[in-house]
Short mmCIF file of C-alpha atoms and ligand atoms in Angstrom, two decimals:
data_model
loop_
_atom_site.label_atom_id
_atom_site.label_comp_id
_atom_site.label_asym_id
_atom_site.label_seq_id
_atom_site.Cartn_x
_atom_site.Cartn_y
_atom_site.Cartn_z
CA MET A 1 51.35 -11.39 -5.98
CA VAL A 2 50.11 -10.36 -2.71
CA PRO A 3 46.73 -10.13 -2.63
CA PRO A 4 45.46 -6.71 -1.27
CA LYS A 5 44.91 -6.18 2.54
CA PRO A 6 41.22 -5.86 3.24
CA VAL A 7 41.01 -2.30 4.74
CA PRO A 8 38.02 -2.24 7.69
CA LYS A 9 35.99 0.47 6.65
CA THR A 10 36.00 3.20 9.74
CA LYS A 11 32.82 5.02 10.21
CA PRO A 12 33.67 8.76 10.74
CA ARG A 13 32.83 9.57 14.59
CA ARG A 14 29.54 11.52 14.59
CA GLY A 15 28.37 13.39 17.43
CA ILE A 16 25.32 14.47 18.42
CA PHE A 17 25.86 17.77 16.66
CA HIS A 18 26.61 16.07 13.74
CA ALA A 19 23.02 14.36 14.09
CA PHE A 20 21.15 17.69 14.68
CA LYS A 21 23.23 19.12 11.54
CA GLY A 22 21.97 16.41 9.17
CA ASN A 23 18.27 16.67 10.57
CA LEU A 24 18.45 20.31 10.14
CA GLU A 25 19.67 20.09 6.65
CA ALA A 26 17.07 17.45 5.47
CA LEU A 27 14.26 19.84 6.89
CA MET A 28 15.63 22.71 5.07
CA ILE A 29 15.83 20.81 2.09
CA GLY A 30 11.98 19.82 2.71
CA VAL A 31 11.38 23.65 3.29
CA LYS A 32 13.30 24.33 0.07
CA TYR A 33 10.77 22.09 -2.04
CA PHE A 34 8.16 22.80 -0.29
CA ILE A 35 8.49 26.40 -1.25
CA ASP A 36 9.73 25.80 -4.77
CA PRO A 37 8.55 22.32 -6.15
CA LYS A 38 10.21 20.90 -8.67
CA ARG A 39 7.53 18.61 -9.78
CA PHE A 40 7.61 16.47 -13.23
CA THR A 41 4.47 14.05 -13.03
CA LEU A 42 3.40 13.58 -16.23
CA ILE A 43 -0.47 14.13 -15.87
CA TYR A 44 -1.18 11.47 -18.48
CA PRO A 45 -4.09 11.81 -20.46
CA LYS A 46 -3.86 15.59 -20.54
CA GLU A 47 -0.29 15.43 -21.25
CA TYR A 48 1.65 12.69 -23.19
CA ASN A 49 5.49 12.07 -23.28
CA LYS A 50 6.71 12.93 -26.83
CA LEU A 51 9.33 10.45 -27.44
CA ARG A 52 12.47 11.07 -29.35
CA GLU A 53 13.09 9.69 -32.87
CA GLY A 54 14.79 5.90 -32.78
CA TYR A 55 12.87 4.86 -29.89
CA ARG A 56 11.83 1.59 -30.16
CA GLY A 57 8.27 1.37 -30.04
CA PHE A 58 5.56 -0.49 -32.03
CA ILE A 59 6.72 -2.02 -35.20
CA VAL A 60 5.36 -1.34 -38.66
CA LEU A 61 5.78 -3.58 -41.55
CA ILE A 62 6.32 -2.02 -45.41
CA LYS A 63 4.67 -4.70 -47.28
CA GLN A 64 6.44 -3.40 -50.57
CA LYS A 65 9.78 -3.47 -49.54
CA CYS A 66 9.87 -6.98 -47.72
CA ILE A 67 11.23 -10.09 -49.70
CA ASN A 68 9.93 -12.60 -47.46
CA CYS A 69 13.24 -13.54 -46.28
CA ALA A 70 12.03 -14.57 -42.89
CA SER A 71 15.27 -13.28 -40.87
CA CYS A 72 13.23 -11.17 -38.74
CA ALA A 73 11.16 -14.10 -37.78
CA ARG A 74 14.33 -16.48 -37.25
CA ILE A 75 16.20 -13.47 -35.03
CA CYS A 76 13.28 -12.69 -32.94
CA PRO A 77 14.39 -13.85 -29.30
CA ALA A 78 10.73 -13.79 -27.83
CA ALA A 79 9.10 -15.82 -30.98
CA ALA A 80 6.87 -12.73 -31.47
CA MET A 81 7.59 -12.47 -35.21
CA LYS A 82 6.19 -15.10 -37.17
CA MET A 83 5.89 -16.03 -40.87
CA ILE A 84 2.47 -16.84 -42.21
CA ARG A 85 1.69 -18.24 -45.28
CA ILE A 86 -0.52 -16.60 -47.55
CA PRO A 87 -1.94 -17.91 -51.20
CA GLU A 88 -1.93 -15.30 -53.98
CA VAL A 89 -1.45 -15.23 -57.71
CA ASP A 90 1.63 -14.42 -59.33
CA GLU A 91 1.11 -11.42 -61.83
CA LYS A 92 3.30 -12.66 -64.38
CA THR A 93 2.43 -16.21 -64.82
CA GLY A 94 -1.09 -16.22 -63.19
CA LYS A 95 -0.32 -19.31 -61.53
CA GLN A 96 -1.43 -20.02 -57.78
CA LYS A 97 1.41 -19.88 -55.08
CA VAL A 98 2.02 -19.57 -51.24
CA LYS A 99 4.14 -16.81 -49.98
CA ASN A 100 5.45 -16.13 -46.46
CA TRP A 101 4.45 -12.83 -44.74
CA PRO A 102 5.74 -11.72 -41.12
CA VAL A 103 3.33 -10.73 -38.48
CA ILE A 104 3.93 -9.80 -35.06
CA ASP A 105 2.44 -11.19 -31.73
CA TYR A 106 2.55 -8.26 -29.20
CA ARG A 107 1.58 -10.55 -26.72
CA ARG A 108 5.18 -11.73 -26.68
CA CYS A 109 7.19 -8.90 -28.11
CA ILE A 110 9.61 -7.62 -25.73
CA PHE A 111 10.57 -4.48 -28.02
CA CYS A 112 14.14 -5.41 -28.58
CA GLY A 113 14.37 -3.98 -32.11
CA TYR A 114 16.56 -6.89 -33.78
CA CYS A 115 13.86 -7.43 -36.29
CA VAL A 116 14.18 -3.97 -37.64
CA ASP A 117 17.78 -4.02 -37.29
CA VAL A 118 18.13 -7.34 -39.18
CA CYS A 119 15.56 -6.57 -42.16
CA PRO A 120 17.89 -6.27 -45.11
CA THR A 121 15.54 -4.24 -47.11
CA GLU A 122 14.39 -1.74 -44.17
CA ALA A 123 10.87 -3.25 -44.36
CA LEU A 124 10.31 -2.58 -40.70
CA TYR A 125 10.35 0.56 -38.57
CA HIS A 126 9.36 1.50 -35.26
CA VAL A 127 6.90 4.07 -34.43
CA PRO A 128 8.30 6.18 -31.54
CA TYR A 129 4.97 5.47 -28.98
CA HIS A 130 4.30 2.59 -26.82
CA ASP A 131 0.98 3.57 -25.24
CA VAL A 132 -1.36 1.71 -27.22
CA VAL A 133 -4.73 -0.11 -26.05
CA TYR A 134 -5.88 -3.41 -27.22
CA GLN A 135 -9.46 -4.50 -25.87
CA ASN A 136 -8.32 -8.08 -25.33
CA MET A 137 -5.24 -10.57 -25.86
CA ALA A 138 -6.50 -11.82 -29.57
CA GLU A 139 -6.29 -8.39 -30.69
CA MET A 140 -2.41 -8.08 -29.97
CA TYR A 141 -1.68 -10.69 -32.24
CA LEU A 142 -1.72 -8.73 -35.60
CA ASP A 143 -2.60 -10.04 -38.88
CA LEU A 144 -0.92 -8.87 -42.26
CA GLU A 145 -3.38 -5.97 -42.62
CA SER A 146 -2.93 -4.63 -39.17
CA PHE A 147 0.79 -5.01 -39.42
CA GLN A 148 1.16 -2.58 -42.35
CA LYS A 149 -0.61 0.47 -40.28
CA PRO A 150 0.67 2.23 -37.50
CA PRO A 151 -1.18 1.51 -34.31
CA GLU A 152 -3.67 4.27 -33.15
CA TYR A 153 -2.41 6.68 -30.95
CA LYS A 154 -5.29 7.96 -28.78
CA ALA A 155 -3.11 10.05 -26.18
CA ALA A 156 -1.69 12.06 -28.93
CA GLU A 157 -5.21 12.97 -29.87
CA GLU A 158 -6.34 13.93 -26.46
CA GLY A 159 -3.12 15.16 -24.91
CA ILE A 160 -0.60 17.92 -25.14
CA PRO A 161 2.88 16.81 -26.20
CA VAL A 162 5.66 17.22 -23.59
CA ARG A 163 9.44 16.40 -23.61
CA TYR A 164 11.76 15.65 -20.23
CA ILE A 165 15.11 17.17 -20.43
CA VAL A 166 17.92 16.50 -17.92
CA ASP A 167 18.75 19.92 -16.57
CA GLU A 168 22.08 20.82 -14.40
CA GLU A 169 20.29 22.62 -11.69
CA ARG A 170 16.83 21.40 -11.46
CA GLY A 171 17.32 17.55 -12.40
CA LEU A 172 14.59 16.11 -14.55
CA VAL A 173 12.47 18.79 -15.89
CA LYS A 174 8.99 18.51 -18.12
CA VAL A 175 9.27 21.20 -21.03
CA PRO A 176 6.41 21.72 -23.84
CA TYR A 177 7.13 20.12 -27.02
CA LYS A 178 8.02 22.35 -29.85
CA GLU A 179 7.04 21.32 -33.24
CA GLY A 180 9.64 20.27 -35.71
CA GLU A 181 12.05 18.92 -32.54
CA LYS A 182 13.84 16.01 -33.34
CA MET B 1 -36.86 32.58 20.69
CA ASP B 2 -36.69 30.50 24.15
CA VAL B 3 -36.24 27.13 22.10
CA ILE B 4 -32.78 29.09 20.52
CA ASP B 5 -31.92 30.42 23.82
CA VAL B 6 -32.09 26.91 25.54
CA ILE B 7 -30.04 25.23 22.62
CA VAL B 8 -27.41 28.13 22.76
CA LYS B 9 -27.21 27.70 26.58
CA ILE B 10 -26.73 24.10 26.45
CA ILE B 11 -24.27 24.21 23.34
CA THR B 12 -22.10 27.15 25.47
CA TRP B 13 -22.08 25.47 28.67
CA PRO B 14 -18.37 24.70 29.10
CA PRO B 15 -18.03 20.97 29.77
CA LEU B 16 -20.25 20.49 26.55
CA TRP B 17 -18.48 23.06 24.60
CA GLN B 18 -15.03 21.89 25.19
CA LEU B 19 -16.00 18.02 24.76
CA VAL B 20 -18.21 18.14 21.59
CA VAL B 21 -17.28 21.34 19.94
CA LEU B 22 -13.63 22.08 20.42
CA GLY B 23 -12.92 18.04 21.51
CA LEU B 24 -14.99 16.51 18.20
CA VAL B 25 -16.18 18.90 15.89
CA ALA B 26 -13.14 21.36 15.71
CA PRO B 27 -10.56 18.43 15.51
CA LEU B 28 -12.54 16.65 12.75
CA GLY B 29 -12.67 19.65 10.72
CA VAL B 30 -9.19 20.35 11.24
CA VAL B 31 -8.12 16.88 10.73
CA VAL B 32 -9.84 16.72 7.40
CA GLY B 33 -7.98 20.17 6.31
CA ILE B 34 -4.90 18.49 7.59
CA LEU B 35 -4.93 15.06 5.98
CA TRP B 36 -5.12 17.37 2.69
CA PHE B 37 -2.34 19.19 3.70
CA GLU B 38 -0.18 16.44 4.76
CA ARG B 39 -0.77 14.42 1.51
CA LYS B 40 -0.31 17.69 -0.80
CA THR B 41 2.68 18.53 1.37
CA ALA B 42 4.58 15.23 1.12
CA ALA B 43 3.69 15.27 -2.67
CA ARG B 44 5.04 18.82 -3.18
CA VAL B 45 8.40 18.00 -1.26
CA GLN B 46 8.37 14.67 -3.05
CA ARG B 47 8.28 16.23 -6.48
CA ARG B 48 4.64 15.06 -7.28
CA PHE B 49 1.08 16.38 -7.26
CA GLY B 50 -0.74 14.63 -4.77
CA PRO B 51 -4.54 14.22 -4.62
CA LEU B 52 -5.37 16.26 -7.78
CA HIS B 53 -7.90 14.68 -10.49
CA VAL B 54 -11.03 14.78 -8.34
CA SER B 55 -10.86 18.52 -8.58
CA PRO B 56 -7.90 20.16 -10.33
CA ARG B 57 -9.14 23.70 -9.37
CA ILE B 58 -8.79 23.56 -5.87
CA GLY B 59 -5.92 21.12 -5.61
CA GLY B 60 -7.90 17.61 -5.02
CA ALA B 61 -9.51 18.82 -1.98
CA ILE B 62 -12.63 17.07 -2.57
CA GLN B 63 -10.60 13.76 -2.32
CA LEU B 64 -10.58 13.90 1.49
CA ILE B 65 -14.62 13.96 1.46
CA ALA B 66 -14.48 10.98 -0.89
CA ASP B 67 -12.24 8.92 1.04
CA LEU B 68 -14.36 9.86 4.35
CA MET B 69 -17.23 8.48 2.50
CA ARG B 70 -15.89 5.50 2.16
CA TYR B 71 -14.82 4.78 5.36
CA ALA B 72 -18.59 5.52 6.07
CA PHE B 73 -20.05 3.37 3.96
CA GLN B 74 -17.70 0.45 4.14
CA GLU B 75 -19.19 -2.87 5.65
CA ILE B 76 -17.75 -3.05 9.00
CA ILE B 77 -16.33 -6.89 8.77
CA ILE B 78 -15.80 -8.40 12.23
CA PRO B 79 -13.48 -11.66 11.80
CA LYS B 80 -14.73 -14.88 13.49
CA THR B 81 -11.51 -15.35 15.52
CA VAL B 82 -11.77 -12.09 17.03
CA ASP B 83 -12.65 -11.22 20.72
CA LYS B 84 -15.66 -9.50 19.85
CA GLY B 85 -16.56 -7.25 22.84
CA VAL B 86 -12.97 -5.91 23.23
CA PHE B 87 -12.73 -5.41 19.66
CA LEU B 88 -15.36 -3.26 19.22
CA ILE B 89 -15.00 -1.66 22.74
CA ALA B 90 -11.27 -0.69 22.23
CA PRO B 91 -11.47 1.75 19.33
CA LEU B 92 -14.31 3.63 20.68
CA THR B 93 -12.77 4.15 24.37
CA ALA B 94 -9.99 5.15 22.60
CA LEU B 95 -11.51 7.53 20.99
CA VAL B 96 -13.52 8.82 24.01
CA LEU B 97 -10.39 9.13 26.15
CA SER B 98 -8.43 10.78 23.72
CA ILE B 99 -11.18 13.52 23.71
CA VAL B 100 -11.47 13.63 27.57
CA PRO B 101 -8.44 15.65 28.27
CA VAL B 102 -9.77 18.81 26.46
CA VAL B 103 -12.15 19.27 29.31
CA ALA B 104 -9.23 19.55 31.79
CA VAL B 105 -7.50 22.56 30.32
CA PRO B 106 -8.88 26.01 30.04
CA PHE B 107 -9.84 27.88 26.84
CA THR B 108 -9.82 31.43 28.56
CA SER B 109 -8.91 33.11 31.61
CA VAL B 110 -12.26 33.99 32.68
CA SER B 111 -13.35 31.34 35.24
CA HIS B 112 -16.80 31.49 34.55
CA TYR B 113 -15.89 29.45 31.37
CA TRP B 114 -14.00 26.59 32.94
CA PRO B 115 -15.69 23.17 32.71
CA ILE B 116 -13.75 22.14 35.90
CA PRO B 117 -11.79 23.86 38.46
CA MET B 118 -8.23 24.70 37.31
CA GLU B 119 -5.74 24.50 40.11
CA TYR B 120 -4.29 21.12 38.86
CA SER B 121 -5.36 21.48 35.07
CA VAL B 122 -1.55 20.62 33.91
CA LEU B 123 -1.83 17.44 36.05
CA ILE B 124 -5.13 16.12 35.31
CA SER B 125 -4.80 16.90 31.63
CA LEU B 126 -1.57 14.87 31.45
CA ALA B 127 -3.00 12.04 33.42
CA LEU B 128 -6.15 11.68 31.10
CA SER B 129 -4.37 12.07 27.97
CA THR B 130 -2.06 9.08 28.78
CA ILE B 131 -5.06 6.56 29.35
CA SER B 132 -5.99 5.72 25.79
CA ALA B 133 -2.92 4.55 24.53
CA ILE B 134 -3.47 1.21 26.44
CA PHE B 135 -6.62 0.61 24.41
CA ILE B 136 -4.73 0.64 21.18
CA VAL B 137 -2.61 -2.21 22.75
CA LEU B 138 -5.91 -3.81 23.54
CA ALA B 139 -7.34 -3.22 20.13
CA GLY B 140 -4.39 -5.25 18.81
CA TRP B 141 -4.46 -7.91 21.31
CA ALA B 142 -8.27 -8.53 20.77
CA SER B 143 -7.88 -8.89 16.99
CA ASN B 144 -5.77 -12.18 17.43
CA ASN B 145 -3.71 -11.44 14.49
CA LYS B 146 -0.02 -11.64 14.24
CA PHE B 147 0.36 -8.06 12.65
CA SER B 148 -2.05 -6.60 15.19
CA ILE B 149 -0.38 -8.16 18.48
CA ILE B 150 3.13 -6.92 16.94
CA GLY B 151 1.69 -3.50 16.47
CA GLY B 152 0.33 -3.58 19.55
CA MET B 153 3.39 -4.59 21.51
CA ARG B 154 5.31 -1.99 19.29
CA GLU B 155 2.71 0.61 20.79
CA ALA B 156 3.42 -0.54 24.43
CA TYR B 157 6.80 -0.14 23.75
CA MET B 158 6.33 3.14 22.41
CA ILE B 159 4.29 4.18 25.25
CA THR B 160 7.58 3.49 27.62
CA ALA B 161 9.50 5.70 25.34
CA TYR B 162 7.28 8.89 25.06
CA GLU B 163 5.22 9.11 28.49
CA LEU B 164 7.66 10.03 30.77
CA MET B 165 9.19 12.61 28.11
CA ILE B 166 6.03 14.16 27.58
CA ILE B 167 5.04 14.86 31.12
CA LEU B 168 8.48 16.02 32.11
CA ALA B 169 8.48 18.11 29.13
CA ILE B 170 5.07 19.94 29.70
CA LEU B 171 5.40 20.00 33.53
CA SER B 172 8.55 22.04 33.13
CA VAL B 173 6.20 24.82 32.50
CA SER B 174 5.05 24.15 35.94
CA ALA B 175 8.41 24.27 37.41
CA MET B 176 9.04 27.79 35.58
CA THR B 177 5.53 29.09 37.08
CA THR B 178 5.65 27.35 40.33
CA SER B 179 2.00 26.30 39.22
CA TYR B 180 0.31 23.33 38.15
CA ASN B 181 -2.66 25.79 36.60
CA PHE B 182 -2.73 26.22 33.02
CA VAL B 183 -4.26 29.67 33.47
CA ASP B 184 -1.28 30.89 35.81
CA VAL B 185 1.01 29.03 32.81
CA VAL B 186 -0.51 31.08 30.01
CA LEU B 187 -0.78 34.35 32.27
CA ALA B 188 2.94 34.23 32.75
CA GLN B 189 3.44 34.27 28.88
CA THR B 190 1.88 37.82 28.29
CA GLY B 191 3.99 40.56 26.81
CA GLY B 192 5.50 38.09 24.33
CA LYS B 193 7.66 35.89 26.86
CA TRP B 194 6.21 32.69 25.28
CA PHE B 195 7.92 29.71 26.79
CA ILE B 196 8.75 28.16 23.44
CA ILE B 197 11.40 31.29 23.36
CA LEU B 198 12.38 31.10 27.27
CA ASN B 199 12.80 27.27 27.22
CA PRO B 200 13.01 25.83 23.76
CA LEU B 201 14.64 22.70 25.09
CA ALA B 202 11.48 21.88 26.88
CA PHE B 203 9.49 22.73 23.47
CA LEU B 204 11.38 20.30 21.53
CA ALA B 205 11.33 17.62 23.91
CA ALA B 206 7.38 18.12 24.28
CA PHE B 207 7.25 18.42 20.29
CA ILE B 208 9.35 15.07 19.49
CA SER B 209 7.47 13.10 22.22
CA VAL B 210 4.08 14.21 20.69
CA LEU B 211 5.38 13.07 17.58
CA MET B 212 6.15 9.43 19.26
CA ALA B 213 2.94 9.49 21.28
CA THR B 214 0.71 9.84 18.04
CA SER B 215 2.90 7.85 15.56
CA GLY B 216 3.82 11.08 13.57
CA PHE B 217 6.29 10.66 10.77
CA PRO B 218 9.67 9.44 12.02
CA PHE B 219 8.14 7.47 14.86
CA GLU B 220 5.49 6.00 12.75
CA ILE B 221 6.31 2.44 14.03
CA PRO B 222 3.11 0.67 15.46
CA GLU B 223 1.34 1.11 12.04
CA SER B 224 4.27 1.16 9.94
CA GLU B 225 2.32 -0.21 6.58
CA ASN B 226 5.31 -1.79 5.14
CA GLU B 227 6.12 -4.04 7.96
CA VAL B 228 2.67 -4.65 9.89
CA VAL B 229 0.04 -3.79 7.34
CA ALA B 230 -1.78 -1.55 9.72
CA GLY B 231 -0.18 -2.38 12.97
CA PRO B 232 -2.84 -2.76 15.78
CA PHE B 233 -5.70 -1.89 13.42
CA THR B 234 -5.23 -4.27 10.77
CA GLU B 235 -8.42 -6.19 11.38
CA TYR B 236 -10.58 -3.11 11.18
CA SER B 237 -12.75 -1.88 8.37
CA GLY B 238 -15.01 0.85 7.45
CA LEU B 239 -15.92 3.04 10.03
CA LEU B 240 -14.31 1.39 12.89
CA TYR B 241 -11.21 1.82 11.13
CA GLY B 242 -12.04 5.34 10.58
CA VAL B 243 -12.58 5.78 14.25
CA ASN B 244 -9.16 4.47 14.94
CA MET B 245 -7.60 6.77 12.82
CA GLY B 246 -9.90 9.88 14.36
CA ALA B 247 -8.59 8.78 17.62
CA ALA B 248 -4.92 9.05 16.84
CA TYR B 249 -5.55 12.37 15.15
CA ILE B 250 -7.72 13.71 18.11
CA LYS B 251 -5.07 12.44 20.25
CA ARG B 252 -2.63 14.38 18.43
CA PHE B 253 -4.87 17.48 18.36
CA VAL B 254 -4.95 17.45 22.02
CA TYR B 255 -1.57 17.35 22.66
CA SER B 256 -1.03 20.10 19.95
CA ILE B 257 -3.42 22.15 22.59
CA PHE B 258 -1.02 21.36 25.36
CA ILE B 259 1.80 22.37 23.78
CA THR B 260 0.01 25.50 22.84
CA LEU B 261 -1.12 26.19 26.32
CA ALA B 262 2.42 25.56 27.78
CA PHE B 263 4.75 27.07 25.17
CA LEU B 264 2.82 28.75 22.40
CA GLY B 265 0.98 31.38 24.81
CA GLY B 266 -2.46 30.02 24.90
CA TRP B 267 -4.82 32.54 23.74
CA LEU B 268 -2.36 35.20 24.14
CA PRO B 269 -1.93 38.01 22.63
CA TYR B 270 -5.55 38.17 22.94
CA GLY B 271 -7.16 39.09 26.25
CA PRO B 272 -10.38 37.49 26.91
CA GLY B 273 -13.03 40.19 27.97
CA ASP B 274 -16.58 39.70 29.32
CA GLY B 275 -19.51 37.55 27.26
CA PHE B 276 -19.35 34.42 25.38
CA ILE B 277 -17.85 35.57 22.49
CA SER B 278 -15.20 37.81 23.55
CA GLY B 279 -14.48 35.98 26.90
CA TYR B 280 -14.77 32.26 25.39
CA LEU B 281 -15.16 31.75 21.43
CA ILE B 282 -12.57 33.96 20.31
CA PRO B 283 -9.84 32.66 22.80
CA SER B 284 -10.81 29.39 21.91
CA LEU B 285 -10.37 30.09 18.20
CA VAL B 286 -6.91 31.57 18.93
CA ILE B 287 -5.94 28.30 20.56
CA ILE B 288 -7.22 26.16 17.72
CA VAL B 289 -5.41 28.20 15.15
CA LYS B 290 -2.20 27.87 16.98
CA ALA B 291 -2.94 24.02 17.33
CA THR B 292 -3.82 23.84 13.96
CA ILE B 293 -0.53 25.40 12.76
CA LEU B 294 1.29 22.87 15.50
CA MET B 295 -0.74 19.91 13.36
CA ALA B 296 0.60 21.23 9.99
CA VAL B 297 4.22 21.22 11.23
CA PHE B 298 3.78 17.61 12.40
CA SER B 299 2.63 16.62 9.22
CA PHE B 300 5.27 18.57 7.12
CA LEU B 301 7.66 16.27 8.66
CA ARG B 302 6.05 13.25 6.97
CA ALA B 303 7.41 14.78 3.48
CA VAL B 304 11.06 14.88 5.04
CA TYR B 305 11.57 11.89 7.37
CA GLY B 306 11.73 8.08 7.02
CA ARG B 307 10.93 5.81 9.71
CA TYR B 308 13.15 4.86 12.73
CA ARG B 309 13.30 1.19 14.02
CA LEU B 310 11.88 0.36 17.15
CA ASP B 311 14.73 -0.07 18.79
CA GLN B 312 16.26 3.28 17.17
CA ALA B 313 13.17 5.06 18.54
CA LEU B 314 13.59 3.94 22.06
CA ASP B 315 17.17 4.45 21.93
CA PHE B 316 16.76 7.79 20.67
CA ALA B 317 14.26 8.51 23.50
CA TRP B 318 16.14 7.58 26.29
CA LYS B 319 19.50 8.68 25.47
CA LEU B 320 18.43 11.90 24.01
CA LEU B 321 15.21 12.98 24.48
CA PHE B 322 15.15 12.08 28.16
CA PRO B 323 18.37 14.28 28.54
CA LEU B 324 16.99 16.90 26.64
CA ALA B 325 13.73 16.88 28.87
CA LEU B 326 15.37 16.93 32.08
CA MET B 327 17.77 19.77 30.64
CA GLY B 328 14.69 21.45 29.82
CA PHE B 329 13.21 21.33 33.25
CA GLY B 330 16.64 22.48 34.49
CA LEU B 331 16.42 25.35 32.39
CA GLY B 332 12.74 26.07 33.66
CA LEU B 333 13.88 25.90 37.29
CA LEU B 334 16.76 27.97 36.68
CA GLU B 335 14.88 30.68 34.69
CA ALA B 336 12.44 30.71 37.88
CA TYR B 337 15.35 31.07 40.34
CA ILE B 338 16.77 34.15 38.63
CA GLY B 339 13.12 35.63 38.13
CA LEU B 340 13.16 35.82 34.51
CA ILE B 341 9.55 34.64 34.65
CA GLY B 342 7.28 37.70 35.75
S1 SF4 C 1 11.22 -6.32 -31.63
FE1 SF4 C 1 12.41 -8.16 -31.00
S2 SF4 C 1 10.86 -9.33 -30.05
FE2 SF4 C 1 9.60 -7.76 -30.82
S3 SF4 C 1 9.18 -8.79 -32.74
FE3 SF4 C 1 11.00 -7.65 -33.17
S4 SF4 C 1 12.98 -9.41 -32.78
FE4 SF4 C 1 11.02 -10.12 -31.87
S1 SF4 C 2 13.61 -9.40 -42.38
FE1 SF4 C 2 12.22 -8.04 -43.73
S2 SF4 C 2 12.39 -8.49 -45.42
FE2 SF4 C 2 12.85 -10.14 -44.30
S3 SF4 C 2 10.91 -11.02 -44.00
FE3 SF4 C 2 11.17 -9.78 -42.58
S4 SF4 C 2 10.30 -7.80 -42.81
FE4 SF4 C 2 10.45 -9.05 -44.63
#
């Protein structure tokens, strides 16, 4: 097989008028945006981005569904999901025993969602937000209690929800979120 | 009453009025506004908001006051390794020298209100305006820091690029009016014959070379932040840094005044009358307003352009700007020859 011949890239000849035109065009675009700015800055604490369903945000455990299989801990690529041993009393026999429960360490989690996908009983789910504040690093290692509650979403309490859509004409556009939208 | 009379007399004494009020107070006011405008415009064009959270109602205008206060109250650190005397003197001298050209230009046609005789004002003011750049190089040299020295050397290179073009471009109005007197130049533009219309080439050359002289945006080479920190001003802090920046903006303002007088009709369409208010205050205000609009155009470019490399800028200056300035000069001569200028 004959290898393809390298074709030298030829620059189109550009004269002074081309440069002048280019400058003028750039200036015109500047003026256009100056007159009609198409801003999409999120004014954060006053507005927040209402993310769509299926967003891989923070993870919550439904303890009733969990069968202690440890699949989530095994698949976790960042070793963020860990199984901890908690002693408890068996309801039927009344004997002492130890069970393994998953807990998450958000200092390590990369929000890949493997744990949610792998769980055989759908005991884990994502909440569609990620802007959660912890006061220190130790707090980010959740215990079994706090792993069952969705984390507090401060921005939603104070701000108004907005959504970003991609518009053919204007590019990225910020629109107010309508109730009930997916 | 007497005291007030004396004070008014002192303030309105032409050299003092032009040096302090028009050269220092007016630019500072203008600069605060222009800086805000510059940041807001760049943000608007680049689809951001710019300063906002300080005072959302008025578009964050107070942000600039906060910034100024920060510069004013910051500690001035003088590093051990700098050449102290030169380090301190250079920015202050640059500031003073960038104001000085203001006394050499007329702000009115009433000869009573000229600080100096105006026969050679075009030449004198241009000559005065070229001195201050050397002190920026000096500031970079005295700082004894590699970024400062590189910045200073870039400034020195840029001087070779813009100095001749500014002088050629502005002197082309002298060619048109056969006079070195700014008053004659302005008066020749009566009746809407502004030289920006008659000689757009020279205006364009003057505009671009002023942009180079004051490191305006496509040519913000000496102070380019992502290459040499703050160029010659890297080691400066607090008020001294503020003085440096102020000097740069005052220089741009003074050049804007030159361009206003040479191409934008100076105090026209207003005709100065008698007395201080009508003969001096209003014409100066007209000029300042025109210069401010010019400053705004300069800052608008920041939103659009990136930054040239040093060699590209020099290339541009000598291959394009120099012929442009010469063409402007030639056009001026031609128009004077065929009697287009009254
Ligand atoms: S999202 Fe990924 S990194 Fe985080 S706990 Fe689940 S598997 Fe581990
Ligand atoms: S994979 Fe699901 S069921 Fe298994 S331990 Fe993890 S959460 Fe529980």
